[in-house]
């Protein structure tokens, strides 16, 4: 006959009100003595509570986030009369101690089954040995540690999405998936892993978690940096007349609160350039063998926000006036800084602009926002002596830095594209053509 037993929190030492961070069982599960029931975490240690009985879980009496102390009810369990074994109390594991489950063999990288060398296969992923110090210091429950060891995943390399940055099982699955995907896409570079360095040995330090935007942007930029063969073409545009016109426009529209910056002119100039050079308005398809030419003109603009870089997309720029684009720039960059952009607001771009002109600099090499094939970087305009009609004249000169995907764009076209932009920006009447 089955008996229903209450399973309580056993003696967990001096700990009181400890948080339940993981529940390893569900009603209906048949478990053996010592199978883990829940993980608890105090300020100092994470510990698993093993089952003192074999039986079938009837009801969970705690949820994740609850706090419990010795004697609190965790689960009820149907126990058969013959099941009389009992288990020891909780196994506490301080985070800085090695996890108990140490495999006989040293850990292997998650996706490292090295394929035989073949001209047609991507290179194997570089082995990334598990770093024991990083692994031990990582914030994760014993069950998650065990899971990571089973998969050979290095906890030190995984960011946790749980409470206070705790690494969850899902984070490990996502990490392993990423490594596998990168291997399948030929992303393994065969380079040595970055060594873990304790910088505090050199002086005072502070560790700051990257924001979600930083992490996501970092992943995309890294992918684009290593998969797109970049070339950056530099050029300059004489925007002396454009600047005079811009100031005049701002004066004329000041009552409507309009603020036209160089950026709106650049968007207009890009529209003309994309019409003239449609190959810049394209993407390679997934096979890399076809070019998808786009008949619409949506332009992404990099916006610097306190949480990191975002690239909202301005749709149908070819159908909008300069003032409309200027107003939209103000509205959308405000929305970006208030974290109000949706994923849809940031998708569908044909080409991007990264303008650092409001800040400074003379030139830089922007990273292509793939699958787009080009990105226009803009630095600060400066008054420069320009030799014209036999004499030097002070002119306002805008530096342009166009990075492009050399699989799609040839160097000659890169130079043609920036020359065209320069011509259009130097003579805004051409924007009408
Ligand atoms: N040369 C000289 N002055 C410039 C200029 C240029 N190329 N571009 C802008 N300026 C001036 C503007 O006219 C404005 O002057 P006033 O205050 O006198 O009007 C001032 O610099 C500030 O401009 P802004 O940055 O507020 O406006 P913007 O339209 O030029 O740019 C935005 C808007 C959202 C793109 C910008 O604020 C931004 O976030 N830039 C950073 C983008 C970035 O981080 N790129 C890097 C990506 S790769 O890491």
Tab-separated table of C-alpha atoms and ligand atoms in Angstrom:
chain	number	residue	atom	x	y	z
A	1	UNK	CA	0.000	0.000	0.000
A	2	UNK	CA	1.225	3.518	-0.783
A	3	UNK	CA	1.594	6.052	1.969
A	4	UNK	CA	1.632	9.813	1.375
A	5	UNK	CA	4.616	11.381	3.113
A	6	UNK	CA	5.599	14.986	3.628
A	7	UNK	CA	9.160	15.699	2.553
A	8	UNK	CA	10.582	18.545	4.603
A	9	UNK	CA	13.674	20.708	4.342
A	10	UNK	CA	16.323	18.758	6.253
A	11	UNK	CA	19.028	20.188	8.473
A	12	UNK	CA	20.771	22.734	6.281
A	13	UNK	CA	23.189	24.018	8.844
A	14	UNK	CA	22.957	27.634	9.942
A	15	UNK	CA	20.952	28.743	6.928
A	16	UNK	CA	17.478	30.327	7.368
A	17	UNK	CA	15.050	31.596	4.725
A	18	UNK	CA	16.954	30.207	1.789
A	19	UNK	CA	15.668	30.781	-1.736
A	20	UNK	CA	14.361	27.932	-3.890
A	21	UNK	CA	16.200	28.446	-7.172
A	22	UNK	CA	15.404	25.265	-9.021
A	23	UNK	CA	12.823	22.470	-8.790
A	24	UNK	CA	14.004	19.231	-10.346
A	25	UNK	CA	10.815	17.154	-9.981
A	26	UNK	CA	7.207	17.370	-11.124
A	27	UNK	CA	4.050	15.662	-9.854
A	28	UNK	CA	3.935	12.088	-11.152
A	29	UNK	CA	7.747	11.664	-11.309
A	30	UNK	CA	9.026	8.413	-9.880
A	31	UNK	CA	12.234	9.018	-8.021
A	32	UNK	CA	14.832	7.071	-6.099
A	33	UNK	CA	16.459	7.798	-2.813
A	34	UNK	CA	18.922	10.691	-3.115
A	35	UNK	CA	17.519	11.981	-6.378
A	36	UNK	CA	17.655	15.785	-6.146
A	37	UNK	CA	14.322	17.449	-5.387
A	38	UNK	CA	15.150	21.154	-5.296
A	39	UNK	CA	18.132	23.498	-5.230
A	40	UNK	CA	18.354	26.147	-2.554
A	41	UNK	CA	20.630	29.126	-2.549
A	42	UNK	CA	21.765	31.317	0.309
A	43	UNK	CA	24.145	34.281	0.101
A	44	UNK	CA	27.022	31.881	0.555
A	45	UNK	CA	26.179	28.574	-1.030
A	46	UNK	CA	23.935	26.645	-3.352
A	47	UNK	CA	22.733	23.253	-2.154
A	48	UNK	CA	20.640	20.437	-3.477
A	49	UNK	CA	18.044	18.754	-1.319
A	50	UNK	CA	18.030	15.040	-2.128
A	51	UNK	CA	14.974	12.880	-1.596
A	52	UNK	CA	15.135	10.871	1.625
A	53	UNK	CA	12.687	8.335	0.136
A	54	UNK	CA	11.968	6.531	-3.096
A	55	UNK	CA	8.452	7.052	-4.427
A	56	UNK	CA	6.218	9.116	-6.678
A	57	UNK	CA	5.926	12.896	-6.351
A	58	UNK	CA	2.326	13.794	-5.530
A	59	UNK	CA	2.366	17.550	-5.040
A	60	UNK	CA	4.918	20.373	-5.085
A	61	UNK	CA	4.578	22.618	-2.068
A	62	UNK	CA	7.125	25.278	-3.082
A	63	UNK	CA	7.732	27.425	-6.146
A	64	UNK	CA	10.878	29.004	-7.530
A	65	UNK	CA	11.637	32.173	-5.587
A	66	UNK	CA	10.040	30.946	-2.319
A	67	UNK	CA	12.220	31.025	0.754
A	68	UNK	CA	12.394	28.027	3.059
A	69	UNK	CA	14.051	26.990	6.330
A	70	UNK	CA	14.630	23.678	8.039
A	71	UNK	CA	11.350	21.795	8.594
A	72	UNK	CA	9.372	23.546	5.812
A	73	UNK	CA	7.312	21.313	3.533
A	74	UNK	CA	8.820	20.840	0.054
A	75	UNK	CA	6.756	18.103	-1.615
A	76	UNK	CA	4.372	15.305	-0.781
A	77	UNK	CA	5.291	11.874	-2.040
A	78	UNK	CA	3.570	8.520	-2.389
A	79	UNK	CA	5.893	6.016	-0.813
A	80	UNK	CA	5.434	2.265	-1.025
A	81	UNK	CA	5.664	0.442	2.306
A	82	UNK	CA	8.753	-1.424	1.207
A	83	UNK	CA	10.634	1.778	0.439
A	84	UNK	CA	12.315	2.399	3.731
A	85	UNK	CA	15.711	3.635	2.651
A	86	UNK	CA	16.643	7.082	3.752
A	87	UNK	CA	19.183	9.546	2.443
A	88	UNK	CA	21.655	11.896	4.046
A	89	UNK	CA	20.854	15.561	4.596
A	90	UNK	CA	21.383	18.297	2.021
A	91	UNK	CA	24.665	18.437	0.173
A	92	UNK	CA	25.824	22.015	0.425
A	93	UNK	CA	28.102	23.279	-2.279
A	94	UNK	CA	29.819	26.593	-1.865
A	95	UNK	CA	30.179	28.245	-5.280
A	96	UNK	CA	33.933	28.370	-5.002
A	97	UNK	CA	34.167	24.596	-4.479
A	98	UNK	CA	34.419	22.262	-7.445
A	99	UNK	CA	31.140	20.619	-8.386
A	100	UNK	CA	30.899	17.061	-7.060
A	101	UNK	CA	30.188	15.403	-10.359
A	102	UNK	CA	33.590	15.324	-11.995
A	103	UNK	CA	33.701	13.199	-15.111
A	104	UNK	CA	36.489	10.671	-15.431
A	105	UNK	CA	37.755	12.305	-18.613
A	106	UNK	CA	38.662	15.999	-18.812
A	107	UNK	CA	35.858	18.160	-20.212
A	108	UNK	CA	35.592	18.422	-23.955
A	109	UNK	CA	34.265	21.424	-25.811
A	110	UNK	CA	30.564	21.313	-26.503
A	111	UNK	CA	30.841	20.939	-30.235
A	112	UNK	CA	34.287	19.690	-30.801
A	113	UNK	CA	33.957	16.307	-32.481
A	114	UNK	CA	36.646	17.212	-34.994
A	115	UNK	CA	35.659	16.095	-38.450
A	116	UNK	CA	38.314	14.592	-40.680
A	117	UNK	CA	40.016	17.316	-42.667
A	118	UNK	CA	38.162	17.836	-45.898
A	119	UNK	CA	38.330	20.581	-48.443
A	120	UNK	CA	34.530	20.744	-48.492
A	121	UNK	CA	33.850	20.825	-44.787
A	122	UNK	CA	34.073	23.800	-42.482
A	123	UNK	CA	37.062	23.670	-40.133
A	124	UNK	CA	36.362	22.085	-36.759
A	125	UNK	CA	35.503	24.401	-33.928
A	126	UNK	CA	38.530	25.414	-31.922
A	127	UNK	CA	38.603	23.369	-28.735
A	128	UNK	CA	37.697	25.567	-25.816
A	129	UNK	CA	38.829	23.708	-22.728
A	130	UNK	CA	36.714	24.211	-19.656
A	131	UNK	CA	38.405	26.767	-17.465
A	132	UNK	CA	38.155	25.354	-13.939
A	133	UNK	CA	38.474	28.683	-12.122
A	134	UNK	CA	35.804	30.319	-14.270
A	135	UNK	CA	33.644	27.222	-13.938
A	136	UNK	CA	33.861	27.221	-10.159
A	137	UNK	CA	33.231	30.949	-9.820
A	138	UNK	CA	30.167	30.841	-12.073
A	139	UNK	CA	26.817	31.439	-10.385
A	140	UNK	CA	24.863	28.212	-10.927
A	141	UNK	CA	23.093	25.512	-8.963
A	142	UNK	CA	24.655	22.056	-8.512
A	143	UNK	CA	22.212	20.505	-10.990
A	144	UNK	CA	23.096	23.125	-13.593
A	145	UNK	CA	26.797	22.551	-12.950
A	146	UNK	CA	26.300	18.833	-13.456
A	147	UNK	CA	24.384	19.473	-16.677
A	148	UNK	CA	27.167	21.783	-17.905
A	149	UNK	CA	29.802	19.139	-17.131
A	150	UNK	CA	27.806	16.483	-18.967
A	151	UNK	CA	27.782	18.688	-22.072
A	152	UNK	CA	31.339	19.924	-21.614
A	153	UNK	CA	30.055	23.505	-21.521
A	154	UNK	CA	32.300	26.014	-19.788
A	155	UNK	CA	30.159	27.876	-17.251
A	156	UNK	CA	32.777	30.621	-17.135
A	157	UNK	CA	31.837	31.572	-20.696
A	158	UNK	CA	28.067	31.597	-20.189
A	159	UNK	CA	26.006	34.625	-19.135
A	160	UNK	CA	23.179	33.785	-16.773
A	161	UNK	CA	19.653	34.978	-17.432
A	162	UNK	CA	18.349	33.941	-14.018
A	163	UNK	CA	17.930	35.984	-10.884
A	164	UNK	CA	21.124	37.939	-10.063
A	165	UNK	CA	22.725	36.583	-13.230
A	166	UNK	CA	22.383	32.921	-12.191
A	167	UNK	CA	23.058	30.514	-15.025
A	168	UNK	CA	20.030	28.370	-15.867
A	169	UNK	CA	19.788	25.130	-17.823
A	170	UNK	CA	18.299	27.120	-20.728
A	171	UNK	CA	21.423	29.329	-20.813
A	172	UNK	CA	23.592	26.237	-21.218
A	173	UNK	CA	21.350	24.846	-23.933
A	174	UNK	CA	21.445	28.190	-25.758
A	175	UNK	CA	25.249	28.345	-25.410
A	176	UNK	CA	25.720	24.826	-26.769
A	177	UNK	CA	23.309	25.577	-29.611
A	178	UNK	CA	25.278	28.690	-30.501
A	179	UNK	CA	28.537	26.772	-30.585
A	180	UNK	CA	26.959	24.042	-32.728
A	181	UNK	CA	25.442	26.563	-35.133
A	182	UNK	CA	28.693	28.393	-35.455
A	183	UNK	CA	30.439	25.098	-36.214
A	184	UNK	CA	27.861	24.207	-38.859
A	185	UNK	CA	28.241	27.622	-40.478
A	186	UNK	CA	31.985	27.285	-40.584
A	187	UNK	CA	32.231	29.828	-37.781
A	188	UNK	CA	35.008	27.995	-35.954
A	189	UNK	CA	38.127	30.023	-36.537
A	190	UNK	CA	40.590	27.560	-35.121
A	191	UNK	CA	42.107	30.233	-32.921
A	192	UNK	CA	43.337	29.734	-29.382
A	193	UNK	CA	40.804	30.600	-26.671
A	194	UNK	CA	41.230	33.905	-24.862
A	195	UNK	CA	43.087	33.286	-21.606
A	196	UNK	CA	41.267	34.149	-18.406
A	197	UNK	CA	43.253	36.807	-16.601
A	198	UNK	CA	42.745	37.967	-13.050
A	199	UNK	CA	43.220	41.702	-13.657
A	200	UNK	CA	43.089	42.455	-9.942
A	201	UNK	CA	46.677	41.257	-9.749
A	202	UNK	CA	47.636	44.469	-11.616
A	203	UNK	CA	45.496	46.971	-9.680
A	204	UNK	CA	41.973	47.863	-8.542
A	205	UNK	CA	39.181	46.655	-10.820
A	206	UNK	CA	35.400	46.622	-11.007
A	207	UNK	CA	33.339	44.101	-12.944
A	208	UNK	CA	30.310	45.390	-14.842
A	209	UNK	CA	27.795	43.104	-16.560
A	210	UNK	CA	27.185	43.926	-20.230
A	211	UNK	CA	23.651	45.095	-20.992
A	212	UNK	CA	21.385	42.859	-23.030
A	213	UNK	CA	21.809	45.248	-25.977
A	214	UNK	CA	25.615	45.127	-25.590
A	215	UNK	CA	25.539	41.326	-25.637
A	216	UNK	CA	23.210	41.052	-28.624
A	217	UNK	CA	24.993	43.753	-30.614
A	218	UNK	CA	28.303	42.140	-29.766
A	219	UNK	CA	27.158	38.814	-31.173
A	220	UNK	CA	25.968	40.357	-34.440
A	221	UNK	CA	29.016	42.573	-34.855
A	222	UNK	CA	31.327	39.656	-34.174
A	223	UNK	CA	29.512	37.480	-36.705
A	224	UNK	CA	29.617	40.231	-39.324
A	225	UNK	CA	33.254	41.061	-38.622
A	226	UNK	CA	34.411	37.486	-39.184
A	227	UNK	CA	32.047	36.438	-41.973
A	228	UNK	CA	31.973	39.527	-44.201
A	229	UNK	CA	35.163	40.441	-46.094
A	230	UNK	CA	35.237	44.168	-45.390
A	231	UNK	CA	36.833	46.965	-47.353
A	232	UNK	CA	36.484	50.588	-46.257
A	233	UNK	CA	36.545	53.345	-48.856
A	234	UNK	CA	37.269	56.869	-47.559
A	235	UNK	CA	36.159	60.051	-49.254
A	236	UNK	CA	35.217	63.639	-48.503
A	237	UNK	CA	32.347	65.900	-49.497
A	238	UNK	CA	32.446	69.675	-49.636
A	239	UNK	CA	29.268	70.564	-47.739
A	240	UNK	CA	29.809	74.330	-47.507
A	241	UNK	CA	26.684	75.095	-49.533
A	242	UNK	CA	24.706	72.273	-47.926
A	243	UNK	CA	25.515	73.732	-44.486
A	244	UNK	CA	24.312	77.190	-45.516
A	245	UNK	CA	21.105	75.665	-46.886
A	246	UNK	CA	20.672	73.547	-43.713
A	247	UNK	CA	20.967	76.638	-41.495
A	248	UNK	CA	18.485	78.493	-43.694
A	249	UNK	CA	16.015	75.599	-43.496
A	250	UNK	CA	16.300	75.443	-39.724
A	251	UNK	CA	15.677	79.185	-39.536
A	252	UNK	CA	12.639	78.919	-41.810
A	253	UNK	CA	11.149	75.991	-39.874
A	254	UNK	CA	12.121	77.057	-36.367
A	255	UNK	CA	8.523	77.771	-35.352
A	256	UNK	CA	7.571	74.165	-36.161
A	257	UNK	CA	10.466	72.954	-33.955
A	258	UNK	CA	12.185	71.315	-36.931
A	259	UNK	CA	15.892	70.515	-36.564
A	260	UNK	CA	17.560	69.410	-39.762
A	261	UNK	CA	21.009	67.903	-39.243
A	262	UNK	CA	23.482	66.711	-41.873
A	263	UNK	CA	22.111	63.229	-41.317
A	264	UNK	CA	18.818	63.924	-43.104
A	265	UNK	CA	20.796	65.134	-46.155
A	266	UNK	CA	22.905	61.983	-45.984
A	267	UNK	CA	19.774	59.843	-46.060
A	268	UNK	CA	18.565	61.721	-49.127
A	269	UNK	CA	21.986	61.383	-50.755
A	270	UNK	CA	21.987	57.643	-50.036
A	271	UNK	CA	18.585	57.306	-51.700
A	272	UNK	CA	20.053	58.848	-54.895
A	273	UNK	CA	23.184	56.711	-54.663
A	274	UNK	CA	21.215	53.470	-54.185
A	275	UNK	CA	19.116	54.304	-57.240
A	276	UNK	CA	22.270	54.915	-59.250
A	277	UNK	CA	24.072	51.815	-57.888
A	278	UNK	CA	21.333	49.240	-57.116
A	279	UNK	CA	23.874	46.554	-56.217
A	280	UNK	CA	24.414	48.421	-52.951
A	281	UNK	CA	20.728	47.817	-52.202
A	282	UNK	CA	20.988	44.045	-52.091
A	283	UNK	CA	21.696	41.051	-49.881
A	284	UNK	CA	23.231	37.677	-50.569
A	285	UNK	CA	20.724	34.864	-50.086
A	286	UNK	CA	21.385	32.077	-47.592
A	287	UNK	CA	23.250	29.961	-50.166
A	288	UNK	CA	25.564	32.863	-50.954
A	289	UNK	CA	24.975	32.188	-54.657
A	290	UNK	CA	22.225	34.688	-55.450
A	291	UNK	CA	21.889	38.385	-54.939
A	292	UNK	CA	18.504	39.664	-53.782
A	293	UNK	CA	18.008	43.147	-55.219
A	294	UNK	CA	15.575	45.294	-53.255
A	295	UNK	CA	13.121	47.664	-54.859
A	296	UNK	CA	12.446	49.546	-51.640
A	297	UNK	CA	14.762	51.896	-49.786
A	298	UNK	CA	14.804	51.459	-46.014
A	299	UNK	CA	17.787	53.021	-44.248
A	300	UNK	CA	19.093	51.983	-40.807
A	301	UNK	CA	20.636	54.664	-38.612
A	302	UNK	CA	22.880	53.708	-35.692
A	303	UNK	CA	21.734	55.401	-32.508
A	304	UNK	CA	23.899	55.608	-29.429
A	305	UNK	CA	21.807	54.942	-26.286
A	306	UNK	CA	22.889	54.615	-22.640
A	307	UNK	CA	22.317	50.843	-22.932
A	308	UNK	CA	24.270	50.444	-26.159
A	309	UNK	CA	23.982	50.722	-29.902
A	310	UNK	CA	20.666	50.171	-31.721
A	311	UNK	CA	19.862	50.567	-35.408
A	312	UNK	CA	16.261	51.648	-36.095
A	313	UNK	CA	15.182	51.447	-39.718
A	314	UNK	CA	13.607	54.381	-41.563
A	315	UNK	CA	11.234	53.011	-44.144
A	316	UNK	CA	10.638	54.210	-47.701
A	317	UNK	CA	13.157	57.056	-47.498
A	318	UNK	CA	12.709	57.609	-51.227
A	319	UNK	CA	9.135	58.729	-50.565
A	320	UNK	CA	9.899	61.144	-47.740
A	321	UNK	CA	10.942	64.792	-47.818
A	322	UNK	CA	14.043	66.112	-46.096
A	323	UNK	CA	11.958	67.701	-43.341
A	324	UNK	CA	9.956	64.494	-42.858
A	325	UNK	CA	13.173	62.497	-42.476
A	326	UNK	CA	14.623	65.086	-40.067
A	327	UNK	CA	11.489	64.942	-37.901
A	328	UNK	CA	11.436	61.160	-37.973
A	329	UNK	CA	15.097	61.091	-36.915
A	330	UNK	CA	14.301	63.124	-33.810
A	331	UNK	CA	11.247	61.016	-32.982
A	332	UNK	CA	12.868	57.622	-33.554
A	333	UNK	CA	16.200	58.383	-31.867
A	334	UNK	CA	14.182	59.574	-28.831
A	335	UNK	CA	12.207	56.350	-28.931
A	336	UNK	CA	15.463	54.375	-29.103
A	337	UNK	CA	16.896	56.163	-26.079
A	338	UNK	CA	13.637	55.545	-24.161
A	339	UNK	CA	13.919	51.813	-25.043
A	340	UNK	CA	10.633	51.933	-26.930
A	341	UNK	CA	11.763	50.376	-30.207
A	342	UNK	CA	10.240	47.037	-31.158
A	343	UNK	CA	12.212	44.371	-33.077
A	344	UNK	CA	10.120	45.298	-36.146
A	345	UNK	CA	11.395	48.898	-35.892
A	346	UNK	CA	14.916	47.539	-36.316
A	347	UNK	CA	14.437	45.128	-39.181
A	348	UNK	CA	14.308	45.343	-42.956
A	349	UNK	CA	17.144	47.808	-43.524
A	350	UNK	CA	18.838	48.042	-46.943
A	351	UNK	CA	21.937	49.996	-45.889
A	352	UNK	CA	22.958	51.696	-42.638
A	353	UNK	CA	24.461	55.012	-41.628
A	354	UNK	CA	26.697	55.328	-38.619
A	355	UNK	CA	27.147	59.018	-37.899
A	356	UNK	CA	29.707	60.069	-35.342
A	357	UNK	CA	29.688	63.599	-36.749
A	358	UNK	CA	28.003	65.038	-33.672
A	359	UNK	CA	30.858	63.694	-31.554
A	360	UNK	CA	34.109	64.035	-33.523
A	361	UNK	CA	36.768	62.059	-35.337
A	362	UNK	CA	38.153	62.219	-38.843
A	363	UNK	CA	37.441	58.699	-40.167
A	364	UNK	CA	36.611	55.206	-38.930
A	365	UNK	CA	35.860	51.751	-40.282
A	366	UNK	CA	32.209	50.831	-39.584
A	367	UNK	CA	31.171	47.169	-39.606
A	368	UNK	CA	28.657	46.117	-42.263
A	369	UNK	CA	25.251	45.388	-40.758
A	370	UNK	CA	24.828	42.076	-42.617
A	371	UNK	CA	22.888	40.893	-44.517
A	372	UNK	CA	23.107	44.471	-45.795
A	373	UNK	CA	26.152	44.889	-48.030
A	374	UNK	CA	27.326	48.367	-47.093
A	375	UNK	CA	27.399	50.866	-44.254
A	376	UNK	CA	28.192	54.548	-44.492
A	377	UNK	CA	30.268	55.994	-41.668
A	378	UNK	CA	30.265	59.774	-41.232
A	379	UNK	CA	32.714	61.800	-39.164
A	380	UNK	CA	32.744	65.437	-38.126
A	381	UNK	CA	32.765	68.100	-40.836
A	382	UNK	CA	35.665	70.553	-40.544
A	383	UNK	CA	36.693	73.783	-42.196
A	384	UNK	CA	39.680	73.022	-44.419
A	385	UNK	CA	41.691	74.931	-47.008
A	386	UNK	CA	40.631	73.574	-50.397
A	387	UNK	CA	42.553	74.509	-53.526
A	388	UNK	CA	40.045	75.889	-56.005
A	389	UNK	CA	40.400	78.110	-59.067
A	390	UNK	CA	44.065	78.832	-58.366
A	391	UNK	CA	43.701	79.651	-54.665
A	392	UNK	CA	42.964	78.088	-51.298
A	393	UNK	CA	39.466	78.614	-49.989
A	394	UNK	CA	38.063	77.716	-46.565
A	395	UNK	CA	35.459	74.979	-47.182
A	396	UNK	CA	33.436	72.772	-44.861
A	397	UNK	CA	34.537	69.211	-45.581
A	398	UNK	CA	32.619	66.114	-44.459
A	399	UNK	CA	34.587	62.827	-44.096
A	400	UNK	CA	32.859	59.682	-45.400
A	401	UNK	CA	33.901	56.083	-44.616
A	402	UNK	CA	32.010	53.458	-46.593
A	403	UNK	CA	32.569	49.824	-45.571
A	404	UNK	CA	31.232	47.216	-47.973
A	405	UNK	CA	31.023	43.466	-48.450
A	406	UNK	CA	33.708	42.694	-51.011
A	407	UNK	CA	31.877	39.513	-52.082
A	408	UNK	CA	29.184	41.742	-53.576
A	409	UNK	CA	30.829	45.098	-54.214
A	410	UNK	CA	34.037	45.572	-56.184
A	411	UNK	CA	36.562	48.197	-55.115
A	412	UNK	CA	35.869	50.295	-58.223
A	413	UNK	CA	32.159	50.431	-57.400
A	414	UNK	CA	32.972	51.311	-53.812
A	415	UNK	CA	34.960	54.316	-55.015
A	416	UNK	CA	32.239	55.243	-57.557
A	417	UNK	CA	29.595	55.115	-54.842
A	418	UNK	CA	31.467	57.471	-52.463
A	419	UNK	CA	32.395	59.818	-55.352
A	420	UNK	CA	28.734	59.964	-56.266
A	421	UNK	CA	27.759	60.700	-52.668
A	422	UNK	CA	30.403	63.386	-52.493
A	423	UNK	CA	29.109	65.007	-55.689
A	424	UNK	CA	25.491	64.967	-54.527
A	425	UNK	CA	26.320	66.350	-51.083
A	426	UNK	CA	28.527	69.065	-52.594
A	427	UNK	CA	25.697	70.205	-54.836
A	428	UNK	CA	22.327	69.559	-53.201
A	429	UNK	CA	20.481	70.456	-56.436
A	430	UNK	CA	21.501	66.991	-57.579
A	431	UNK	CA	19.265	65.493	-54.924
A	432	UNK	CA	16.377	66.561	-57.123
A	433	UNK	CA	17.569	64.466	-60.054
B	1	LIG	N1	29.700	67.206	-38.815
B	1	LIG	C1	29.570	68.295	-38.029
B	1	LIG	N2	28.554	68.437	-37.161
B	1	LIG	C2	27.644	67.473	-37.082
B	1	LIG	C3	27.717	66.330	-37.886
B	1	LIG	C4	28.793	66.226	-38.783
B	1	LIG	N3	28.963	65.163	-39.568
B	1	LIG	N4	26.673	65.533	-37.599
B	1	LIG	C5	25.971	66.143	-36.641
B	1	LIG	N5	26.560	67.310	-36.336
B	1	LIG	C6	26.112	68.293	-35.361
B	1	LIG	C7	24.623	68.469	-35.489
B	1	LIG	O1	24.305	69.436	-36.488
B	1	LIG	C8	24.280	68.926	-34.111
B	1	LIG	O2	24.653	70.286	-33.991
B	1	LIG	P1	23.638	71.348	-33.336
B	1	LIG	O3	23.437	70.850	-31.933
B	1	LIG	O4	24.370	72.621	-33.454
B	1	LIG	O5	22.395	71.269	-34.155
B	1	LIG	C9	25.232	68.148	-33.217
B	1	LIG	O6	26.298	67.739	-34.074
B	1	LIG	C10	24.609	66.916	-32.585
B	1	LIG	O7	23.957	66.151	-33.574
B	1	LIG	P2	23.144	64.845	-33.167
B	1	LIG	O8	24.088	63.734	-32.959
B	1	LIG	O9	22.266	65.168	-32.026
B	1	LIG	O10	22.182	64.613	-34.403
B	1	LIG	P3	22.409	63.763	-35.710
B	1	LIG	O11	21.147	63.929	-36.484
B	1	LIG	O12	23.653	64.119	-36.414
B	1	LIG	O13	22.545	62.265	-35.200
B	1	LIG	C11	21.984	60.243	-34.071
B	1	LIG	C12	21.471	61.592	-34.597
B	1	LIG	C13	20.836	59.547	-33.399
B	1	LIG	C14	22.517	59.390	-35.191
B	1	LIG	C15	23.153	60.530	-33.091
B	1	LIG	O14	22.691	61.238	-31.982
B	1	LIG	C16	23.868	59.292	-32.613
B	1	LIG	O15	23.366	58.514	-31.780
B	1	LIG	N6	25.106	59.100	-33.111
B	1	LIG	C17	25.963	57.994	-32.691
B	1	LIG	C18	25.846	56.816	-33.641
B	1	LIG	C19	26.844	55.765	-33.274
B	1	LIG	O16	27.060	55.467	-32.106
B	1	LIG	N7	27.512	55.196	-34.263
B	1	LIG	C20	28.549	54.254	-34.031
B	1	LIG	C21	28.098	52.936	-34.453
B	1	LIG	S1	29.386	51.784	-34.523
B	1	LIG	O17	29.773	51.616	-32.991
